[in-house]
PDB file of C-alpha atoms in Angstrom:
ATOM      1  CA  GLY K  36     104.307 120.174  98.602  1.00 54.00           C
ATOM      2  CA  ALA K  37     105.583 116.762  98.364  1.00 83.00           C
ATOM      3  CA  GLY K  38     103.543 113.844  99.762  1.00 95.00           C
ATOM      4  CA  VAL K  39     104.343 110.505 101.866  1.00 97.00           C
ATOM      5  CA  SER K  40     107.521 108.777 100.108  1.00 97.00           C
ATOM      6  CA  GLN K  41     108.172 105.129 100.258  1.00 98.00           C
ATOM      7  CA  SER K  42     110.868 103.155  99.342  1.00 97.00           C
ATOM      8  CA  PRO K  43     111.405 100.592  97.395  1.00 98.00           C
ATOM      9  CA  SER K  44     108.077 100.587  95.575  1.00 97.00           C
ATOM     10  CA  ASN K  45     108.499  96.844  95.039  1.00 98.00           C
ATOM     11  CA  LYS K  46     110.628  94.201  96.866  1.00 98.00           C
ATOM     12  CA  VAL K  47     111.275  90.474  95.361  1.00 98.00           C
ATOM     13  CA  THR K  48     113.377  88.333  98.346  1.00 97.00           C
ATOM     14  CA  GLU K  49     113.823  84.768  99.391  1.00 97.00           C
ATOM     15  CA  LYS K  50     112.134  83.242 102.367  1.00 97.00           C
ATOM     16  CA  GLY K  51     114.443  83.762 105.395  1.00 98.00           C
ATOM     17  CA  LYS K  52     115.902  87.323 104.312  1.00 98.00           C
ATOM     18  CA  ASP K  53     115.720  90.451 106.080  1.00 98.00           C
ATOM     19  CA  VAL K  54     113.730  93.521 104.752  1.00 98.00           C
ATOM     20  CA  GLU K  55     113.875  97.158 105.357  1.00 98.00           C
ATOM     21  CA  LEU K  56     110.895  99.562 104.261  1.00 98.00           C
ATOM     22  CA  ARG K  57     111.107 102.995 104.435  1.00 98.00           C
ATOM     23  CA  CYS K  58     108.734 105.676 104.688  1.00 98.00           C
ATOM     24  CA  ASP K  59     109.150 109.726 104.504  1.00 97.00           C
ATOM     25  CA  PRO K  60     106.238 111.380 105.673  1.00 96.00           C
ATOM     26  CA  ILE K  61     104.924 114.597 105.042  1.00 96.00           C
ATOM     27  CA  SER K  62     107.232 117.685 106.684  1.00 93.00           C
ATOM     28  CA  GLY K  63     105.328 118.824 109.846  1.00 92.00           C
ATOM     29  CA  HIS K  64     103.189 115.871 110.459  1.00 94.00           C
ATOM     30  CA  THR K  65     103.756 114.494 113.866  1.00 93.00           C
ATOM     31  CA  ALA K  66     101.383 111.137 113.257  1.00 95.00           C
ATOM     32  CA  LEU K  67     103.276 107.962 111.051  1.00 97.00           C
ATOM     33  CA  TYR K  68     101.570 105.050 110.783  1.00 97.00           C
ATOM     34  CA  TRP K  69     102.214 101.761 109.233  1.00 98.00           C
ATOM     35  CA  TYR K  70      99.464  99.310 107.815  1.00 98.00           C
ATOM     36  CA  ARG K  71      99.628  96.109 105.944  1.00 97.00           C
ATOM     37  CA  GLN K  72      97.276  95.282 102.696  1.00 96.00           C
ATOM     38  CA  SER K  73      97.067  91.833 101.708  1.00 92.00           C
ATOM     39  CA  LEU K  74      95.390  91.293  98.194  1.00 84.00           C
ATOM     40  CA  GLY K  75      91.541  92.308  97.777  1.00 75.00           C
ATOM     41  CA  GLN K  76      91.676  92.987 101.638  1.00 79.00           C
ATOM     42  CA  GLY K  77      91.479  96.214 103.697  1.00 84.00           C
ATOM     43  CA  LEU K  78      94.261  97.840 106.161  1.00 93.00           C
ATOM     44  CA  GLU K  79      95.562  95.924 108.787  1.00 94.00           C
ATOM     45  CA  PHE K  80      96.880  98.564 111.269  1.00 95.00           C
ATOM     46  CA  LEU K  81     100.591  97.554 112.428  1.00 97.00           C
ATOM     47  CA  ILE K  82     102.240 100.511 114.468  1.00 96.00           C
ATOM     48  CA  TYR K  83     101.690 104.312 115.279  1.00 96.00           C
ATOM     49  CA  PHE K  84     104.502 106.892 116.332  1.00 96.00           C
ATOM     50  CA  GLN K  85     103.319 110.154 117.630  1.00 93.00           C
ATOM     51  CA  GLY K  86     106.291 112.890 117.910  1.00 87.00           C
ATOM     52  CA  ASN K  87     108.606 111.541 121.198  1.00 85.00           C
ATOM     53  CA  SER K  88     105.882 109.188 122.424  1.00 89.00           C
ATOM     54  CA  ALA K  89     106.289 105.495 122.852  1.00 91.00           C
ATOM     55  CA  PRO K  90     104.792 103.845 119.972  1.00 93.00           C
ATOM     56  CA  ASP K  91     101.767 101.961 119.833  1.00 95.00           C
ATOM     57  CA  LYS K  92     102.819  98.530 118.433  1.00 95.00           C
ATOM     58  CA  SER K  93      99.617  96.374 119.175  1.00 94.00           C
ATOM     59  CA  GLY K  94      99.581  96.082 115.295  1.00 95.00           C
ATOM     60  CA  LEU K  95     102.708  93.876 114.696  1.00 97.00           C
ATOM     61  CA  PRO K  96     101.997  90.294 114.165  1.00 95.00           C
ATOM     62  CA  SER K  97     105.062  88.757 115.161  1.00 96.00           C
ATOM     63  CA  ASP K  98     108.552  89.798 116.821  1.00 96.00           C
ATOM     64  CA  ARG K  99     110.158  89.535 113.221  1.00 98.00           C
ATOM     65  CA  PHE K 100     108.663  92.578 112.844  1.00 98.00           C
ATOM     66  CA  SER K 101     109.960  96.003 114.045  1.00 97.00           C
ATOM     67  CA  ALA K 102     110.038  99.724 113.239  1.00 97.00           C
ATOM     68  CA  GLU K 103     111.474 102.738 114.414  1.00 96.00           C
ATOM     69  CA  ARG K 104     111.196 106.794 113.702  1.00 95.00           C
ATOM     70  CA  THR K 105     114.281 108.838 113.649  1.00 85.00           C
ATOM     71  CA  GLY K 106     114.137 112.286 114.494  1.00 82.00           C
ATOM     72  CA  GLY K 107     110.478 112.197 114.596  1.00 79.00           C
ATOM     73  CA  SER K 108     110.657 111.908 110.659  1.00 91.00           C
ATOM     74  CA  VAL K 109     111.828 109.106 108.362  1.00 96.00           C
ATOM     75  CA  SER K 110     110.370 105.624 109.550  1.00 97.00           C
ATOM     76  CA  THR K 111     111.874 102.141 108.646  1.00 98.00           C
ATOM     77  CA  LEU K 112     109.716  99.089 109.019  1.00 98.00           C
ATOM     78  CA  THR K 113     112.089  95.730 109.283  1.00 98.00           C
ATOM     79  CA  ILE K 114     110.888  92.152 108.764  1.00 98.00           C
ATOM     80  CA  GLN K 115     113.334  89.397 109.719  1.00 98.00           C
ATOM     81  CA  ARG K 116     113.387  86.399 108.494  1.00 98.00           C
ATOM     82  CA  THR K 117     110.310  86.789 105.931  1.00 98.00           C
ATOM     83  CA  GLN K 118     108.217  84.188 105.340  1.00 97.00           C
ATOM     84  CA  GLN K 119     105.519  83.740 102.252  1.00 96.00           C
ATOM     85  CA  GLU K 120     102.640  84.769 104.298  1.00 95.00           C
ATOM     86  CA  ASP K 121     104.607  88.390 104.773  1.00 97.00           C
ATOM     87  CA  SER K 122     103.812  89.094 100.981  1.00 97.00           C
ATOM     88  CA  ALA K 123     101.448  92.118 101.265  1.00 97.00           C
ATOM     89  CA  VAL K 124     101.744  95.718 100.290  1.00 97.00           C
ATOM     90  CA  TYR K 125     102.775  97.614 103.026  1.00 98.00           C
ATOM     91  CA  LEU K 126     101.565 101.513 103.437  1.00 98.00           C
ATOM     92  CA  CYS K 127     102.702 104.319 105.564  1.00 98.00           C
ATOM     93  CA  ALA K 128     100.596 107.042 106.196  1.00 98.00           C
ATOM     94  CA  SER K 129     101.185 110.341 108.183  1.00 97.00           C
ATOM     95  CA  SER K 130      98.753 113.487 110.125  1.00 95.00           C
ATOM     96  CA  PHE K 131      99.489 116.218 111.067  1.00 92.00           C
ATOM     97  CA  LYS K 132      98.729 114.937 114.680  1.00 87.00           C
ATOM     98  CA  GLY K 133      97.763 111.749 116.082  1.00 87.00           C
ATOM     99  CA  ASP K 134      93.886 112.589 116.161  1.00 88.00           C
ATOM    100  CA  SER K 135      91.317 110.462 114.404  1.00 88.00           C
ATOM    101  CA  ASN K 136      89.726 113.524 113.402  1.00 89.00           C
ATOM    102  CA  GLN K 137      92.421 113.996 110.913  1.00 90.00           C
ATOM    103  CA  PRO K 138      92.745 112.698 107.501  1.00 94.00           C
ATOM    104  CA  GLN K 139      95.544 110.195 106.854  1.00 96.00           C
ATOM    105  CA  HIS K 140      97.883 111.014 103.832  1.00 97.00           C
ATOM    106  CA  PHE K 141      99.288 107.629 102.464  1.00 98.00           C
ATOM    107  CA  GLY K 142     102.405 106.678 100.164  1.00 98.00           C
ATOM    108  CA  ASP K 143     101.979 104.043  97.326  1.00 97.00           C
ATOM    109  CA  GLY K 144     103.492 101.481  99.410  1.00 98.00           C
ATOM    110  CA  THR K 145     105.686  98.824  98.975  1.00 98.00           C
ATOM    111  CA  ARG K 146     104.798  95.383  97.198  1.00 97.00           C
ATOM    112  CA  LEU K 147     106.806  92.888  99.075  1.00 98.00           C
ATOM    113  CA  SER K 148     106.862  89.531  97.485  1.00 97.00           C
ATOM    114  CA  ILE K 149     108.532  86.682  99.473  1.00 97.00           C
ATOM    115  CA  LEU K 150     109.614  84.089  97.018  1.00 95.00           C
TER     116      LEU K 150
ATOM    117  CA  SER R 207      89.757  93.736 113.700  1.00 42.00           C
ATOM    118  CA  GLN R 208      87.810  95.172 111.012  1.00 45.00           C
ATOM    119  CA  GLN R 209      84.952  97.471 111.895  1.00 62.00           C
ATOM    120  CA  GLY R 210      83.917  99.209 108.682  1.00 71.00           C
ATOM    121  CA  GLU R 211      82.444  96.544 106.253  1.00 82.00           C
ATOM    122  CA  GLU R 212      81.319  97.801 102.809  1.00 85.00           C
ATOM    123  CA  ASP R 213      78.738  96.663 100.626  1.00 86.00           C
ATOM    124  CA  PRO R 214      78.414  95.894  97.827  1.00 92.00           C
ATOM    125  CA  GLN R 215      82.404  94.230  97.533  1.00 92.00           C
ATOM    126  CA  ALA R 216      82.044  95.319  93.795  1.00 95.00           C
ATOM    127  CA  LEU R 217      79.945  97.733  91.663  1.00 96.00           C
ATOM    128  CA  SER R 218      79.966  97.946  88.126  1.00 97.00           C
ATOM    129  CA  ILE R 219      78.301 100.887  86.550  1.00 97.00           C
ATOM    130  CA  GLN R 220      78.017 102.886  83.207  1.00 98.00           C
ATOM    131  CA  GLU R 221      79.577 106.517  82.920  1.00 98.00           C
ATOM    132  CA  GLY R 222      76.980 109.138  84.018  1.00 98.00           C
ATOM    133  CA  GLU R 223      75.351 106.638  86.574  1.00 98.00           C
ATOM    134  CA  ASN R 224      75.130 106.940  90.242  1.00 98.00           C
ATOM    135  CA  ALA R 225      77.417 104.964  92.267  1.00 97.00           C
ATOM    136  CA  THR R 226      76.053 104.193  96.035  1.00 97.00           C
ATOM    137  CA  MET R 227      78.749 102.461  98.666  1.00 97.00           C
ATOM    138  CA  ASN R 228      77.473 101.379 102.186  1.00 96.00           C
ATOM    139  CA  CYS R 229      79.533 100.857 105.269  1.00 95.00           C
ATOM    140  CA  SER R 230      78.182  99.264 108.603  1.00 95.00           C
ATOM    141  CA  TYR R 231      79.902  99.368 112.110  1.00 93.00           C
ATOM    142  CA  LYS R 232      80.048  98.107 115.143  1.00 91.00           C
ATOM    143  CA  THR R 233      81.206 100.031 117.687  1.00 88.00           C
ATOM    144  CA  SER R 234      80.742 103.820 118.684  1.00 90.00           C
ATOM    145  CA  ILE R 235      82.691 106.173 116.522  1.00 92.00           C
ATOM    146  CA  ASN R 236      83.765 109.871 116.756  1.00 92.00           C
ATOM    147  CA  ASN R 237      83.641 110.357 113.005  1.00 94.00           C
ATOM    148  CA  LEU R 238      83.678 108.071 109.756  1.00 96.00           C
ATOM    149  CA  GLN R 239      85.913 108.885 106.442  1.00 96.00           C
ATOM    150  CA  TRP R 240      86.120 107.800 103.120  1.00 97.00           C
ATOM    151  CA  TYR R 241      88.891 107.081 101.267  1.00 97.00           C
ATOM    152  CA  ARG R 242      89.914 105.944  97.420  1.00 98.00           C
ATOM    153  CA  GLN R 243      92.836 103.853  96.351  1.00 97.00           C
ATOM    154  CA  ASN R 244      93.324 103.525  92.552  1.00 97.00           C
ATOM    155  CA  SER R 245      95.162 100.356  91.566  1.00 94.00           C
ATOM    156  CA  GLY R 246      98.685 100.256  92.685  1.00 93.00           C
ATOM    157  CA  ARG R 247      98.484 103.684  94.483  1.00 96.00           C
ATOM    158  CA  GLY R 248      97.988 104.774  98.107  1.00 96.00           C
ATOM    159  CA  LEU R 249      94.966 105.569  99.527  1.00 97.00           C
ATOM    160  CA  VAL R 250      93.565 109.372  99.112  1.00 98.00           C
ATOM    161  CA  HIS R 251      91.229 110.868 101.987  1.00 97.00           C
ATOM    162  CA  LEU R 252      87.695 112.157 100.484  1.00 98.00           C
ATOM    163  CA  ILE R 253      85.514 113.066 103.427  1.00 97.00           C
ATOM    164  CA  LEU R 254      85.156 112.902 107.014  1.00 96.00           C
ATOM    165  CA  ILE R 255      82.052 113.078 108.695  1.00 97.00           C
ATOM    166  CA  ARG R 256      81.442 113.445 112.482  1.00 95.00           C
ATOM    167  CA  SER R 257      79.283 111.463 114.715  1.00 94.00           C
ATOM    168  CA  ASN R 258      77.319 114.554 115.341  1.00 95.00           C
ATOM    169  CA  GLU R 259      76.453 115.232 111.457  1.00 97.00           C
ATOM    170  CA  ARG R 260      73.927 113.508 109.080  1.00 97.00           C
ATOM    171  CA  GLU R 261      74.889 114.506 105.756  1.00 98.00           C
ATOM    172  CA  LYS R 262      77.837 116.218 103.833  1.00 98.00           C
ATOM    173  CA  HIS R 263      78.714 117.020 100.452  1.00 97.00           C
ATOM    174  CA  SER R 264      82.054 117.528  98.588  1.00 96.00           C
ATOM    175  CA  GLY R 265      81.579 118.085  94.920  1.00 97.00           C
ATOM    176  CA  ARG R 266      79.837 114.901  93.349  1.00 98.00           C
ATOM    177  CA  LEU R 267      80.339 113.455  96.622  1.00 98.00           C
ATOM    178  CA  ARG R 268      77.588 113.117  99.218  1.00 98.00           C
ATOM    179  CA  VAL R 269      77.965 111.190 102.051  1.00 98.00           C
ATOM    180  CA  THR R 270      75.263 109.858 104.968  1.00 98.00           C
ATOM    181  CA  LEU R 271      75.741 108.836 108.490  1.00 98.00           C
ATOM    182  CA  ASP R 272      73.025 107.138 110.340  1.00 97.00           C
ATOM    183  CA  THR R 273      74.922 106.303 113.891  1.00 95.00           C
ATOM    184  CA  SER R 274      71.596 104.682 115.237  1.00 95.00           C
ATOM    185  CA  LYS R 275      71.753 102.185 112.375  1.00 95.00           C
ATOM    186  CA  LYS R 276      75.978 102.258 112.795  1.00 95.00           C
ATOM    187  CA  SER R 277      75.820 102.853 108.854  1.00 96.00           C
ATOM    188  CA  SER R 278      77.157 105.409 106.106  1.00 97.00           C
ATOM    189  CA  SER R 279      76.647 105.921 102.392  1.00 97.00           C
ATOM    190  CA  LEU R 280      79.126 107.308  99.867  1.00 98.00           C
ATOM    191  CA  LEU R 281      77.381 108.561  96.539  1.00 98.00           C
ATOM    192  CA  ILE R 282      79.135 109.608  93.870  1.00 98.00           C
ATOM    193  CA  THR R 283      76.914 111.337  91.352  1.00 98.00           C
ATOM    194  CA  ALA R 284      77.318 111.329  87.303  1.00 98.00           C
ATOM    195  CA  SER R 285      80.136 108.783  87.638  1.00 98.00           C
ATOM    196  CA  ARG R 286      83.323 109.099  85.384  1.00 97.00           C
ATOM    197  CA  ALA R 287      85.919 106.444  84.225  1.00 97.00           C
ATOM    198  CA  ALA R 288      88.137 108.264  86.390  1.00 97.00           C
ATOM    199  CA  ASP R 289      86.319 107.237  89.295  1.00 98.00           C
ATOM    200  CA  THR R 290      87.337 103.490  89.102  1.00 98.00           C
ATOM    201  CA  ALA R 291      89.089 102.979  91.870  1.00 98.00           C
ATOM    202  CA  SER R 292      88.673 100.753  95.284  1.00 96.00           C
ATOM    203  CA  TYR R 293      86.469 102.694  98.034  1.00 97.00           C
ATOM    204  CA  PHE R 294      86.957 102.198 101.831  1.00 96.00           C
ATOM    205  CA  CYS R 295      85.225 103.505 104.962  1.00 95.00           C
ATOM    206  CA  ALA R 296      87.414 104.194 107.761  1.00 95.00           C
ATOM    207  CA  THR R 297      86.066 104.801 111.530  1.00 94.00           C
ATOM    208  CA  GLY R 298      87.477 106.685 114.009  1.00 90.00           C
ATOM    209  CA  GLY R 299      86.742 106.419 117.767  1.00 84.00           C
ATOM    210  CA  GLY R 300      85.553 103.316 119.505  1.00 71.00           C
ATOM    211  CA  GLY R 301      88.374 103.097 121.914  1.00 73.00           C
ATOM    212  CA  SER R 302      91.220 105.092 120.426  1.00 78.00           C
ATOM    213  CA  ASN R 303      91.816 108.452 119.825  1.00 84.00           C
ATOM    214  CA  TYR R 304      94.028 108.312 116.756  1.00 90.00           C
ATOM    215  CA  LYS R 305      93.451 104.893 115.180  1.00 90.00           C
ATOM    216  CA  LEU R 306      91.064 104.464 112.115  1.00 92.00           C
ATOM    217  CA  THR R 307      89.863 101.159 111.702  1.00 91.00           C
ATOM    218  CA  PHE R 308      89.493 100.348 107.539  1.00 92.00           C
ATOM    219  CA  GLY R 309      86.684  97.905 105.926  1.00 91.00           C
ATOM    220  CA  LYS R 310      87.745  95.620 103.034  1.00 91.00           C
ATOM    221  CA  GLY R 311      86.498  98.259 100.385  1.00 93.00           C
ATOM    222  CA  THR R 312      84.072  98.387  97.697  1.00 95.00           C
ATOM    223  CA  LEU R 313      85.610  98.205  93.967  1.00 96.00           C
ATOM    224  CA  LEU R 314      83.872 100.376  91.714  1.00 97.00           C
ATOM    225  CA  THR R 315      84.195 100.288  87.730  1.00 98.00           C
ATOM    226  CA  VAL R 316      82.968 102.778  85.542  1.00 98.00           C
ATOM    227  CA  ASN R 317      82.432 101.516  82.063  1.00 97.00           C
ATOM    228  CA  PRO R 318      83.004 104.415  79.220  1.00 93.00           C
TER     229      PRO R 318
END
C-alpha cells in the first residue's frame, strides 16, 4: 500500500515569502505528526493531529508557523514570511492511532532552503 | 528538548563486523523505539521495546533496555554496506501518551 507522501520534495524560496508543505498520510491512520530536522540533528516535534481533536501545537517555533488537517487526512504546514533559520527538512509521519506505543511511518520530507 | 542521546555520534566499520549503538534518556518511559534514516529519506521504524522488556530480536537486530540505567543499545550483527544510515532512538511516555522524543542519531558507515 502507499506510504506517507510529502510534496514538494524540495523547495527553494526567497526570505520573506510564504511556503506551504503538504503531507498525505497512510489511509486509515488517525494520528499525524510534523517534525523539523536541521542538518545533522534529531527531530524537533512541531505539531500533532489526532482525528477531530484539537491539535497539539506546542512545538511550533513561532506564530509564523501554522498547520491544518482537512477531513482528517491531508495536512498542510504553512510558514509565513520565511527566515533563513527556517531552512531544514520538514518531515511528516502518521500512525494508526495517537499512541506512543505505535510505530510512526514517515514520508521522505520536504527539503526547504531559504535564500 | 531532546531526551534520547545516541552514542557514538558516528561509527565506521567493515562489512561483516557487528555495530553497537547506545541511547541514554532522562525521564521514565513506556517504550523505546529505534529508527533508521537513509540519506535524503524519511525514518523507517526498526523495532520497539517496552519498558517491561529487557531484550528483543528482529533478524540481525538485537535491542536491549536497562531502565535502571535509563539506557538502550542496538546491535546490528554481520553488517552490510546497505546498513549504512543514521540510526535514531525515540522514547515514548515521559508525560505524553502520543509523542516520541528523538535523539540526534548515530551515523553508521559500513565499508565494503
